[in-house]
mmCIF file of C-alpha atoms in Angstrom:
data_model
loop_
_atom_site.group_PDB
_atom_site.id
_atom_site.type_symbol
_atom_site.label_atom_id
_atom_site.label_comp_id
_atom_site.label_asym_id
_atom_site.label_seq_id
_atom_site.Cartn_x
_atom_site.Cartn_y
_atom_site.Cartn_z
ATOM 1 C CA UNK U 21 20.585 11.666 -13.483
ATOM 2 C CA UNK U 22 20.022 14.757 -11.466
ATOM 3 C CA UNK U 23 18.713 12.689 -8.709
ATOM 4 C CA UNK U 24 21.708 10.588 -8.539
ATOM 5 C CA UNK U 25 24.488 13.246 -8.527
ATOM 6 C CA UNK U 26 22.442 14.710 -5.082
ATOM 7 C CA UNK U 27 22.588 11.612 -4.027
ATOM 8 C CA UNK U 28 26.222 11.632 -4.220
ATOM 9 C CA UNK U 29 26.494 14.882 -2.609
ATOM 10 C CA UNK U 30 24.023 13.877 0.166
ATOM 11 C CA UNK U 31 26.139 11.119 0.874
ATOM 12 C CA UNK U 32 29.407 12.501 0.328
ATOM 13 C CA UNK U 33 30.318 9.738 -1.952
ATOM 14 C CA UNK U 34 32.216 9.465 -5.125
ATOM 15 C CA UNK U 35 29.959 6.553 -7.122
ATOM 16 C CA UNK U 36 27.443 4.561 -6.965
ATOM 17 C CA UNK U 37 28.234 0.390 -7.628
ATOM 18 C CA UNK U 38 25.585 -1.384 -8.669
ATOM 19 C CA UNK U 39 25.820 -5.180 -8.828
ATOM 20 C CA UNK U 40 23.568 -7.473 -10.560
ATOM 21 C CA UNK U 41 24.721 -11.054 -10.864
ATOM 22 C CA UNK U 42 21.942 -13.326 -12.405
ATOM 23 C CA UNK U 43 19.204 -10.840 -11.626
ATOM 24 C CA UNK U 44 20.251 -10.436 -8.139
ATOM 25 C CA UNK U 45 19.576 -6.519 -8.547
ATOM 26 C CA UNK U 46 17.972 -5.833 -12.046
ATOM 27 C CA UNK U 47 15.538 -3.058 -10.725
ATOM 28 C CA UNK U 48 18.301 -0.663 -9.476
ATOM 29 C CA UNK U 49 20.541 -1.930 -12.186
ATOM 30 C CA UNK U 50 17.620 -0.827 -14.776
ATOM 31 C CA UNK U 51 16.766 1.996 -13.031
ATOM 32 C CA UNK U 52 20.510 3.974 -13.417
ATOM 33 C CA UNK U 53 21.346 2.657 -16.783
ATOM 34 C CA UNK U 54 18.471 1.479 -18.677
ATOM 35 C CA UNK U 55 20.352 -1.841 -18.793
ATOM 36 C CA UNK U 56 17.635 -5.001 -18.335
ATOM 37 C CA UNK U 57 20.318 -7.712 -18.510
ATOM 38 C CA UNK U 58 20.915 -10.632 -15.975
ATOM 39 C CA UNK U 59 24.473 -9.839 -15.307
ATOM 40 C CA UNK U 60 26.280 -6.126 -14.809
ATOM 41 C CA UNK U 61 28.015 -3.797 -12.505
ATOM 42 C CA UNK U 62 27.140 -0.641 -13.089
ATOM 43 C CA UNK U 63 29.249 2.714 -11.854
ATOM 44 C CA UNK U 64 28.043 6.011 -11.911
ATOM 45 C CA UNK U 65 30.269 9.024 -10.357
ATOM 46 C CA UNK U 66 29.514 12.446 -11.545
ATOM 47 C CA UNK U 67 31.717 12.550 -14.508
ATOM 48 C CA UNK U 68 31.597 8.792 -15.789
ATOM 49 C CA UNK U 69 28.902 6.256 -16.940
ATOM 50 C CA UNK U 70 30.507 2.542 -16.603
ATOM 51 C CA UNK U 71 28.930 -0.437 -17.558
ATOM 52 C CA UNK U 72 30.526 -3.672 -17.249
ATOM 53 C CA UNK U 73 28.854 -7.027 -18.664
ATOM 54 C CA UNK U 74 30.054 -10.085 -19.993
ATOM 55 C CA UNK U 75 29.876 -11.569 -24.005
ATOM 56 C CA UNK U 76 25.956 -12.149 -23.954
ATOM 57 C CA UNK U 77 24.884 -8.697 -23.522
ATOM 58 C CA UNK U 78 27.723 -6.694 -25.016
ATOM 59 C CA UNK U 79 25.063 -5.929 -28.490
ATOM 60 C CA UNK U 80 22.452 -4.990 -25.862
ATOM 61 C CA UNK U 81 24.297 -2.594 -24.118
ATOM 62 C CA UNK U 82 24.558 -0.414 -27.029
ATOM 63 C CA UNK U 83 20.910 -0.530 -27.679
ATOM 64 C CA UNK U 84 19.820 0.036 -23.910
ATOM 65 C CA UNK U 85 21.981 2.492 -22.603
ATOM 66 C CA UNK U 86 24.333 5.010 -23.513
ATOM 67 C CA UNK U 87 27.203 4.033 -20.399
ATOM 68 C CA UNK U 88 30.467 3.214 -21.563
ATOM 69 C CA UNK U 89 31.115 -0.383 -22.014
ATOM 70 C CA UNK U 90 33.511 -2.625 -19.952
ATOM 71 C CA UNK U 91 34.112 -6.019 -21.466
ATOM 72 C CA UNK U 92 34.059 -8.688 -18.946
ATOM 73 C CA UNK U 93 36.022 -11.978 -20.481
ATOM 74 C CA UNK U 94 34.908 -15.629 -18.814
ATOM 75 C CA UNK U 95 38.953 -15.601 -18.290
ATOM 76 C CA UNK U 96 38.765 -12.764 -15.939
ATOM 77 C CA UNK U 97 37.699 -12.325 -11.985
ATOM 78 C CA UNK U 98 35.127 -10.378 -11.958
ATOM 79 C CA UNK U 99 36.061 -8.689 -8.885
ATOM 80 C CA UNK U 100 39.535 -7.765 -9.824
ATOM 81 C CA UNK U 101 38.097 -6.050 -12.845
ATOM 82 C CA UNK U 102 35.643 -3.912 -10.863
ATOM 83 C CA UNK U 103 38.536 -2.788 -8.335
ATOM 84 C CA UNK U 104 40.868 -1.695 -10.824
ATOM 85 C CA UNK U 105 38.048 0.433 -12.595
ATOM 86 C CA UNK U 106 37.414 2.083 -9.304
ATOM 87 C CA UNK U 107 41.074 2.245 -9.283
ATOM 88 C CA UNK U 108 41.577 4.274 -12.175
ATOM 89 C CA UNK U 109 38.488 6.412 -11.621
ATOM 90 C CA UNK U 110 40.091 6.929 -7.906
ATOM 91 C CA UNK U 111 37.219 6.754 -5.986
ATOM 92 C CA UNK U 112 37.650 7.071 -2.086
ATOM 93 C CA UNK U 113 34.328 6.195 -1.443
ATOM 94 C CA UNK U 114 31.708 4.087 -2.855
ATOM 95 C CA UNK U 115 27.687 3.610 -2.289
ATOM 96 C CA UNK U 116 26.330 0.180 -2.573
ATOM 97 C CA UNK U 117 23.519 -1.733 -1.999
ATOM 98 C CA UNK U 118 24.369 -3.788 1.353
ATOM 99 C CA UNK U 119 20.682 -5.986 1.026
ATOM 100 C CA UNK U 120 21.266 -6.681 -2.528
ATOM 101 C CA UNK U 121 25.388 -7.970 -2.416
ATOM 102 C CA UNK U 122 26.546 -10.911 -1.164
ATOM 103 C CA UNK U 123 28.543 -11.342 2.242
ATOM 104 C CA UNK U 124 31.291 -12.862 0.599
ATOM 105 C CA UNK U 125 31.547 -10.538 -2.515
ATOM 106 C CA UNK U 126 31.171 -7.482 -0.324
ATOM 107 C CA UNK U 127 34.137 -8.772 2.094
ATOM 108 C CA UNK U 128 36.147 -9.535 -1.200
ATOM 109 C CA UNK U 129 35.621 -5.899 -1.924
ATOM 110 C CA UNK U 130 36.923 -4.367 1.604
ATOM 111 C CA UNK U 131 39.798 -6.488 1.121
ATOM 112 C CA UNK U 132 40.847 -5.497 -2.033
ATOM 113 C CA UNK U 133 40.836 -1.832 -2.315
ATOM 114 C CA UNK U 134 40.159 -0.391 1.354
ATOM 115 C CA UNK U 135 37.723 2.302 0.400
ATOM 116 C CA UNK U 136 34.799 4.044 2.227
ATOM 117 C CA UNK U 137 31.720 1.447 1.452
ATOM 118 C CA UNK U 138 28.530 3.359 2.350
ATOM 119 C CA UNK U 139 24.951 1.965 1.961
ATOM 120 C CA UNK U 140 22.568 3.646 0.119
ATOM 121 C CA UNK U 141 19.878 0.936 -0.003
ATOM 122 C CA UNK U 142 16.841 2.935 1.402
ATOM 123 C CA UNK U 143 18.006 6.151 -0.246
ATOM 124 C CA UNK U 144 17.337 4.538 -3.613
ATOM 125 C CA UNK U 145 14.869 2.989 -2.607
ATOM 126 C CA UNK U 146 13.428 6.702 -1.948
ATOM 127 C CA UNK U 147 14.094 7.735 -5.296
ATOM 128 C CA UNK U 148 12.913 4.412 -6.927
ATOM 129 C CA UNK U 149 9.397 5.092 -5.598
ATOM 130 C CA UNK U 150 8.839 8.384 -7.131
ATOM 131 C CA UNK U 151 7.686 7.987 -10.416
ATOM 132 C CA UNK U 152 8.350 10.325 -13.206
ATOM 133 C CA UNK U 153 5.954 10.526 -16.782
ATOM 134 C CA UNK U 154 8.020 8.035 -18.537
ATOM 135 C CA UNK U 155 7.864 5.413 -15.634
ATOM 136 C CA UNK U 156 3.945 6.167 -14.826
ATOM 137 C CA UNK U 157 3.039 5.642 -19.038
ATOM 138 C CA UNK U 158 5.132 2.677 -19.159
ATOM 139 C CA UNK U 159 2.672 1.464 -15.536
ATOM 140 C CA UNK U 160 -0.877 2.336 -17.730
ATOM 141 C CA UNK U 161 0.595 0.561 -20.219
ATOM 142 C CA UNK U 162 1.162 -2.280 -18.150
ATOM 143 C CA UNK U 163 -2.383 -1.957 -16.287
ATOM 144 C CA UNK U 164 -3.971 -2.033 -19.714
ATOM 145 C CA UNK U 165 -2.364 -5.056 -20.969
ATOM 146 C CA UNK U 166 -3.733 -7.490 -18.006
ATOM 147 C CA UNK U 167 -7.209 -5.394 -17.859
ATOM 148 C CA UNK U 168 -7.829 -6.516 -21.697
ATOM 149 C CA UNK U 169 -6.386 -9.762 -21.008
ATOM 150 C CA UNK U 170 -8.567 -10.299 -17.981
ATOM 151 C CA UNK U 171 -11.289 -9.454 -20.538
ATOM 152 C CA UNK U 172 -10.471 -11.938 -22.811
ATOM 153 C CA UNK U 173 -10.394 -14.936 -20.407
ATOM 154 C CA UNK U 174 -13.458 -13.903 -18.734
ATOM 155 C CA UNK U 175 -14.877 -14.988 -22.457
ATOM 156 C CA UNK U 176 -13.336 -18.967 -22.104
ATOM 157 C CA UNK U 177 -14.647 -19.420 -18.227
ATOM 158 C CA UNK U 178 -16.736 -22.480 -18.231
ATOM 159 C CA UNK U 179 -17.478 -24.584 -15.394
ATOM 160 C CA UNK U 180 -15.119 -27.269 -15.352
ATOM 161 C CA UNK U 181 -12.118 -25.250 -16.226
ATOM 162 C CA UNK U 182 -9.137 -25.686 -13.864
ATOM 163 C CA UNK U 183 -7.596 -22.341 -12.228
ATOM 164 C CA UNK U 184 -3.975 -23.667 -13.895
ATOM 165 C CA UNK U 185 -5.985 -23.103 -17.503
ATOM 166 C CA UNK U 186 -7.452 -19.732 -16.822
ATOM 167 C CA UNK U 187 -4.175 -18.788 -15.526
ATOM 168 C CA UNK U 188 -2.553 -19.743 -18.542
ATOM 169 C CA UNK U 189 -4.888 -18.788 -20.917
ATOM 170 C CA UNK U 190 -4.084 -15.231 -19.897
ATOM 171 C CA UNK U 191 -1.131 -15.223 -19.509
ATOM 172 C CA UNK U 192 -0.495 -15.824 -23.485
ATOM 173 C CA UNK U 193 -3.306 -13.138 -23.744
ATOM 174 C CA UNK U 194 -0.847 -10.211 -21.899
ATOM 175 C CA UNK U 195 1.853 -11.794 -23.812
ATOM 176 C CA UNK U 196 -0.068 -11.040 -27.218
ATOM 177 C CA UNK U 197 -1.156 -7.996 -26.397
ATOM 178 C CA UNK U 198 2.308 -6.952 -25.494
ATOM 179 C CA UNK U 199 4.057 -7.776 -22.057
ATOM 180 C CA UNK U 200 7.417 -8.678 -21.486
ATOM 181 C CA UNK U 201 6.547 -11.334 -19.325
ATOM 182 C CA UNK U 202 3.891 -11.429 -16.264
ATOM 183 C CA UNK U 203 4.975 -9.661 -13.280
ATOM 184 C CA UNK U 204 4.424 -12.866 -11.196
ATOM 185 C CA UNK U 205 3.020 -16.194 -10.800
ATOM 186 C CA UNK U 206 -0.727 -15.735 -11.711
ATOM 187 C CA UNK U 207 -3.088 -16.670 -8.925
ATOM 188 C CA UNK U 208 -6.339 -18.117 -9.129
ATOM 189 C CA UNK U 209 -8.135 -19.965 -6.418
ATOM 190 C CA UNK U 210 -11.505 -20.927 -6.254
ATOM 191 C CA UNK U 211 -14.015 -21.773 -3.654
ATOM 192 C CA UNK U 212 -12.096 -22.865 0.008
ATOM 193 C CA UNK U 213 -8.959 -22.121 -2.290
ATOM 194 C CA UNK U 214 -9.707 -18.070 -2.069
ATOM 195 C CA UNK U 215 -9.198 -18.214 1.687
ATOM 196 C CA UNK U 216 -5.590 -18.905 0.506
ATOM 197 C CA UNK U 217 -4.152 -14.697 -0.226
ATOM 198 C CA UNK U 218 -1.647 -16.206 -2.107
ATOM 199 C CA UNK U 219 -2.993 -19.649 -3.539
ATOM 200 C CA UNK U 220 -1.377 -19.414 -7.348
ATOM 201 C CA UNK U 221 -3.113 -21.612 -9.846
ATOM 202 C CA UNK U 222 -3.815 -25.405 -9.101
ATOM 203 C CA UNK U 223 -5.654 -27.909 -10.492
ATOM 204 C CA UNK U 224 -8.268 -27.657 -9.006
ATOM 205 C CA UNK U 225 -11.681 -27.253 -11.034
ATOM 206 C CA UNK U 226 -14.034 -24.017 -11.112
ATOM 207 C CA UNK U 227 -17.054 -25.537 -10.331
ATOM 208 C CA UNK U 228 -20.390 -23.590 -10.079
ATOM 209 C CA UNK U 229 -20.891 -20.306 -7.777
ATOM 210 C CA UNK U 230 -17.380 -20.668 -5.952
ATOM 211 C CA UNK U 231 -15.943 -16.905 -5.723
ATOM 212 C CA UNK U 232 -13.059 -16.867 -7.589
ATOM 213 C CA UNK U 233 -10.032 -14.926 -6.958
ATOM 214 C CA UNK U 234 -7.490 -13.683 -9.780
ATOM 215 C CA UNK U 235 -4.599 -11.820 -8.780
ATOM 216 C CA UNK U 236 -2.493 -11.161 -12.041
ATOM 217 C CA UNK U 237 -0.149 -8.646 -13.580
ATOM 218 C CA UNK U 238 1.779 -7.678 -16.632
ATOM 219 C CA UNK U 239 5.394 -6.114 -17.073
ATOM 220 C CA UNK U 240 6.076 -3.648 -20.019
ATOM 221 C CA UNK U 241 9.510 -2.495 -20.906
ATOM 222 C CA UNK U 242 10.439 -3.140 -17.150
ATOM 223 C CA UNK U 243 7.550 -1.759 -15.614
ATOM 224 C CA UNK U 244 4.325 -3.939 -13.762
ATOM 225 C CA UNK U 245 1.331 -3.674 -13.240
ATOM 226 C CA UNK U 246 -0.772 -5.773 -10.280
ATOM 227 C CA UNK U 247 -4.538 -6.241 -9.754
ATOM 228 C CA UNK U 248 -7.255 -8.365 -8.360
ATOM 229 C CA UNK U 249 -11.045 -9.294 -9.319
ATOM 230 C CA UNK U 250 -12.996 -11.925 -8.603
ATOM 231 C CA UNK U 251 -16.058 -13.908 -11.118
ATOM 232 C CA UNK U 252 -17.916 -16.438 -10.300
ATOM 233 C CA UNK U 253 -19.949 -18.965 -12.511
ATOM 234 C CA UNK U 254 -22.899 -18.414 -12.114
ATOM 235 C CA UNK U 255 -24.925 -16.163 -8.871
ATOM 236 C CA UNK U 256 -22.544 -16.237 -5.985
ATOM 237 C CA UNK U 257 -24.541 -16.259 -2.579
ATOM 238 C CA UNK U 258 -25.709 -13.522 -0.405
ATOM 239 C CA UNK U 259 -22.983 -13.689 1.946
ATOM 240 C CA UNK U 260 -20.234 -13.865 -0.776
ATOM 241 C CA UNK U 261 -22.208 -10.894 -2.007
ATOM 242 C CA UNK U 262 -21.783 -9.567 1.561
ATOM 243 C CA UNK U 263 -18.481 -9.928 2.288
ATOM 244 C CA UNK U 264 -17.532 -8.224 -1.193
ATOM 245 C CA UNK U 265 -19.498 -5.391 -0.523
ATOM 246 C CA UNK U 266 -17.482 -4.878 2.894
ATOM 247 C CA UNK U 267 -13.923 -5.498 0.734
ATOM 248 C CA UNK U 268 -15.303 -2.847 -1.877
ATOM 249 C CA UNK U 269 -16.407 -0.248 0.555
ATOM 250 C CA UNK U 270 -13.311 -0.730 2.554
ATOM 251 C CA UNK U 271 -11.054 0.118 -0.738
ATOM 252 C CA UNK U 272 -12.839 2.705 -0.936
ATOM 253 C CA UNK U 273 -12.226 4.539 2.130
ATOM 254 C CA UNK U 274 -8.599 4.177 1.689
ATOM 255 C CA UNK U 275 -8.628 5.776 -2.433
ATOM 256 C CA UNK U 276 -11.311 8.333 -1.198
ATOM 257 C CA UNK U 277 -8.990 9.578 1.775
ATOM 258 C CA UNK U 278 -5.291 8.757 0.214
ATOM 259 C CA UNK U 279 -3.058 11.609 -0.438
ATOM 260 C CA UNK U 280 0.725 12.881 0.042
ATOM 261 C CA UNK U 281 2.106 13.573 3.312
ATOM 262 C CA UNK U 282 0.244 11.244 5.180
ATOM 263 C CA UNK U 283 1.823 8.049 6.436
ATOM 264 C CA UNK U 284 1.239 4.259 5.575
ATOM 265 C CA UNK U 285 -0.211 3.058 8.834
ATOM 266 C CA UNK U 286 -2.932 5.971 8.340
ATOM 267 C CA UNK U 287 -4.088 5.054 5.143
ATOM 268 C CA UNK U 288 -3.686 1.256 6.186
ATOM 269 C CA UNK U 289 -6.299 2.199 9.251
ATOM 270 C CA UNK U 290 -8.845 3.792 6.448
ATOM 271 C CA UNK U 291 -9.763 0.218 5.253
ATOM 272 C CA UNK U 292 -8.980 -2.187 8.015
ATOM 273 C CA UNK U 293 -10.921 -0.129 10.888
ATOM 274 C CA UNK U 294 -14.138 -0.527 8.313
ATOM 275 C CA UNK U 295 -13.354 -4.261 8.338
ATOM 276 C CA UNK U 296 -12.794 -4.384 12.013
ATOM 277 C CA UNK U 297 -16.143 -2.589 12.675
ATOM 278 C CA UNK U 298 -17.864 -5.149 10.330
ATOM 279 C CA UNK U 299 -16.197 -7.593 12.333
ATOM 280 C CA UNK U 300 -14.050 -9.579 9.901
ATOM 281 C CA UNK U 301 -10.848 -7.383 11.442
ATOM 282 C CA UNK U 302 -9.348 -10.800 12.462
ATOM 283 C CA UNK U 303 -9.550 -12.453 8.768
ATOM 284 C CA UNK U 304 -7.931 -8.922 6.992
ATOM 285 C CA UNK U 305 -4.110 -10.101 7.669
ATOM 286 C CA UNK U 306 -1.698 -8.448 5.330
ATOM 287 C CA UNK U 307 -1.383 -4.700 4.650
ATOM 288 C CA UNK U 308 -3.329 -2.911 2.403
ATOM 289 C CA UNK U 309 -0.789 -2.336 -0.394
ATOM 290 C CA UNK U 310 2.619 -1.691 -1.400
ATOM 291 C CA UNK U 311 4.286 0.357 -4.203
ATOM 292 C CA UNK U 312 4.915 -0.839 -7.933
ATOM 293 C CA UNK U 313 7.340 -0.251 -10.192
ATOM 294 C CA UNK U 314 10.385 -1.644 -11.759
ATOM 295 C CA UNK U 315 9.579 -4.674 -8.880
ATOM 296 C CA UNK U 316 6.336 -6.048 -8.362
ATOM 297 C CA UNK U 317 6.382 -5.001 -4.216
ATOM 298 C CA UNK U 318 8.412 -1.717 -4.082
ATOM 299 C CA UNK U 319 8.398 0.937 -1.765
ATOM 300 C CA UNK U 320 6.428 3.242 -0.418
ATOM 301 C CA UNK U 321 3.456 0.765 1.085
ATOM 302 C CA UNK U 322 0.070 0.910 2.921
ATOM 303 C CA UNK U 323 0.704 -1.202 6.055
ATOM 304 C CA UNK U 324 -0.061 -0.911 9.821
ATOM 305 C CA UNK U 325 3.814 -0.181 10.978
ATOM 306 C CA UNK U 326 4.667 1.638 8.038
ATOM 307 C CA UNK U 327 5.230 5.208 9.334
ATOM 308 C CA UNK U 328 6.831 6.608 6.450
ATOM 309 C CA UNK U 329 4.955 9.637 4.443
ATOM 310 C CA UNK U 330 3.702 8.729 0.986
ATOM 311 C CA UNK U 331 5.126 10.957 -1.641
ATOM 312 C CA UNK U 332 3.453 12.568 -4.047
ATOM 313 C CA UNK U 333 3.895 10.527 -7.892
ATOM 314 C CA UNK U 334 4.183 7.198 -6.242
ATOM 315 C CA UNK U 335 2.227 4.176 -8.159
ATOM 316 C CA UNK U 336 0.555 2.156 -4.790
ATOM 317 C CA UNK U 337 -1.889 -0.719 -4.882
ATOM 318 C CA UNK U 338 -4.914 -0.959 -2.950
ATOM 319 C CA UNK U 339 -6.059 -4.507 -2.196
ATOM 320 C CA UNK U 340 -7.977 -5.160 1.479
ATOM 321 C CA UNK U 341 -9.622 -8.424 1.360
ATOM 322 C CA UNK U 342 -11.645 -10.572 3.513
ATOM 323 C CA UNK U 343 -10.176 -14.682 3.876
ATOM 324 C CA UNK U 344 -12.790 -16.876 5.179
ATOM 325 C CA UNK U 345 -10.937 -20.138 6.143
ATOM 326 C CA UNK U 346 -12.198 -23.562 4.981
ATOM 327 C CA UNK U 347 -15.161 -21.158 2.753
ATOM 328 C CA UNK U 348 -14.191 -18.844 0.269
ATOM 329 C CA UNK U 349 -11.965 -15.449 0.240
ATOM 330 C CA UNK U 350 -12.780 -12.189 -1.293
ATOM 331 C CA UNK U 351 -9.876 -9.315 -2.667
ATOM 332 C CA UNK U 352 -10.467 -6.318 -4.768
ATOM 333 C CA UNK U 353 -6.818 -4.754 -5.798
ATOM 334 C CA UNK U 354 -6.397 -1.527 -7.845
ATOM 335 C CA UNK U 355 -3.309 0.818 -9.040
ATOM 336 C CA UNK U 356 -3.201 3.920 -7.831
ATOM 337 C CA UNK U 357 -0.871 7.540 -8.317
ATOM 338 C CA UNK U 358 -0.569 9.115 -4.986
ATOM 339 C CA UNK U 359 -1.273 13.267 -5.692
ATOM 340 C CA UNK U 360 -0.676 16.503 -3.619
ATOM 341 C CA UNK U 361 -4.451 16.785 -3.310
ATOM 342 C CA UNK U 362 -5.807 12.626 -3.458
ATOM 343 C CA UNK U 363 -5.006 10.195 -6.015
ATOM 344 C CA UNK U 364 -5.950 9.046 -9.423
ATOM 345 C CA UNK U 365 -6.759 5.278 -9.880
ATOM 346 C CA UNK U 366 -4.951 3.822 -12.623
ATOM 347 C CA UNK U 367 -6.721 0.556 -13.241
ATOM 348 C CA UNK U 368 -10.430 0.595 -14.910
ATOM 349 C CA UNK U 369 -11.699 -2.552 -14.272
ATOM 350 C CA UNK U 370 -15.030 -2.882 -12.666
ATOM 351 C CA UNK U 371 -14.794 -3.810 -9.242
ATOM 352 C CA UNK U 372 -18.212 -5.647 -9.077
ATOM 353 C CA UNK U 373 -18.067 -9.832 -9.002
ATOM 354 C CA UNK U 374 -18.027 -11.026 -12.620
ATOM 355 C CA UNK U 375 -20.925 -13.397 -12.916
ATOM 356 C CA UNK U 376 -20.586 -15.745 -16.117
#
């Protein structure tokens, strides 16, 4: 709460609206109140804590978060209600979230009570990507969950198996072992399928020594974790084997040499001018990693325009890979918390190419 009265004072504002209408902003919406419903508005000024929701989460606001309650009735317009509250708690100007509300809600808003609107979107993104304890246990927990899951599929990998199988298979394993839900659409892709960074689970069949890539993640109590190994059925070949070693050594370079105060685009360079000199520079397309949190791709990030400085206590992935069209693709991803002094890597998994 500290955080977000100097925010107010930084800005010179009066409140902070939040508004999340079918999950249109449930990280910032979570993040002020504790509140993980699909539908709020959420007001914060220094002396008042306003909630409002409608019938379906009125129970769960008591057990989520201790903001005062607004009822919002299906009779009402939702915009009226939220102007008179800022109304009564005469606030002359307001910080929202310009990315995250609609054109047509925030014009309703300037023409209904003609207040100071200023955006605060990257400011909270700021404070989003600083991590306290709470947030970075509730991360391991997360990390944990799909690391023992991962474990457990590993045991049902047969050849024959399609991708959509092993991606469901553990899925219900982080779901048993306690996740909300998984952070995002599981992928697995096999063989020529790899070369695809983002190729989620098909149904295709695993078929013998195809590299297999298996980017999954778990959420607990709002928080996600993300990571990336590859198996293989049986011996992979030598230049699988070689292009993993370049992926792995590449990581490397970036967790070895990560810390605080440097930028994005310098700890981007660490791994992709190793690939570069290895000559695969040209199949290494996407940026080395982005931050996690309450969103699966949060601020800060490891990219090759990101000029930002890291700060210290923010959760980061790691994740160079290698994409081979038309052959195979190869992507090691682990979580790491950025330090004064380096980082600690979060994740445990080996990083070696599980041979069944």
């Amino acid at each position: 709460m500290e955080k977000l009265n100097n925010l107010l004072n930084e800005k010179n504002i009066d409140a902070l609206l939040v508004i999340n209408i079918e999950n249109s902003n449930n990280a910032t919406t979570r993040f002020i109140s504790g509140f993980s419903g699909s539908f709020s508005v959420v007001l914060f000024t220094k002396d008042r804590r306003i909630i409002i929701t409608d019938s379906r989460y009125w129970e769960q606001v008591k057990l989520e978060t201790e903001f005062d309650l607004i009822k919002f009735q299906g009779s009402q317009k939702l915009i009226n209600l939220v102007v008179e509250t800022l109304r009564k708690l005469d606030v002359k100007s307001v910080g929202i979230e310009k990315s995250k509300i609609s054109l047509a809600l925030f014009e309703s808003l300037k023409e209904s009570l003609d207040i100071n609107y200023v955006d605060v979107t990257n400011e909270l993104l700021n404070l989003r990507a600083v991590k306290n304890e709470i947030e970075i246990e509730k991360i391991r927990k997360a990390i944990y969950i799909a690391e023992e899951a991962f474990k457990m599929t590993l045991e049902i990998i047969k050849p024959g198996i399609t991708e959509k199988e092993v991606a469901a298979y553990l899925e219900y394993q982080m779901k048993l072992l306690g996740a909300d839900k998984i952070a995002f659409e599981t992928i697995v892709a096999s063989g020529w399928r790899g070369a695809l960074p983002h190729g989620i689970a098909s149904e295709k069949k695993i078929e013998k020594g195809e590299p297999v890539v298996v980017d999954w993640g778990a959420i607990y109590k709002g928080y996600v974790s993300d990571l990336t190994r590859v198996f293989c059925i049986g011996e992979p070949d030598e230049k699988v084997k070689e292009i993993h070693k370049i992926v792995i050594e590449a990581q490397e370079r970036a967790i070895n040499g990560v810390k605080s105060g440097l930028t994005g685009a310098t700890v981007d360079n660490m791994a992709r001018e190793y690939i570069e000199k290895k000559g695969y520079g040209e199949y290494f397309g996407h940026s080395l990693g982005h931050g996690i949190g309450l969103e699966v791709h949060e601020e800060p990030r490891f990219g090759p325009t990101y000029k930002k400085v890291i700060p210290t206590n923010s959760v980061v992935t790691v994740e160079p890979g290698i994409y081979l069209p038309n052959e195979f693709g190869i992507r090691i991803e682990d979580d790491i918390l950025v330090t004064d002094n380096g980082c600690e890597v979060l994740s445990s998994l080996p990083r070696n190419i599980f041979v069944i």
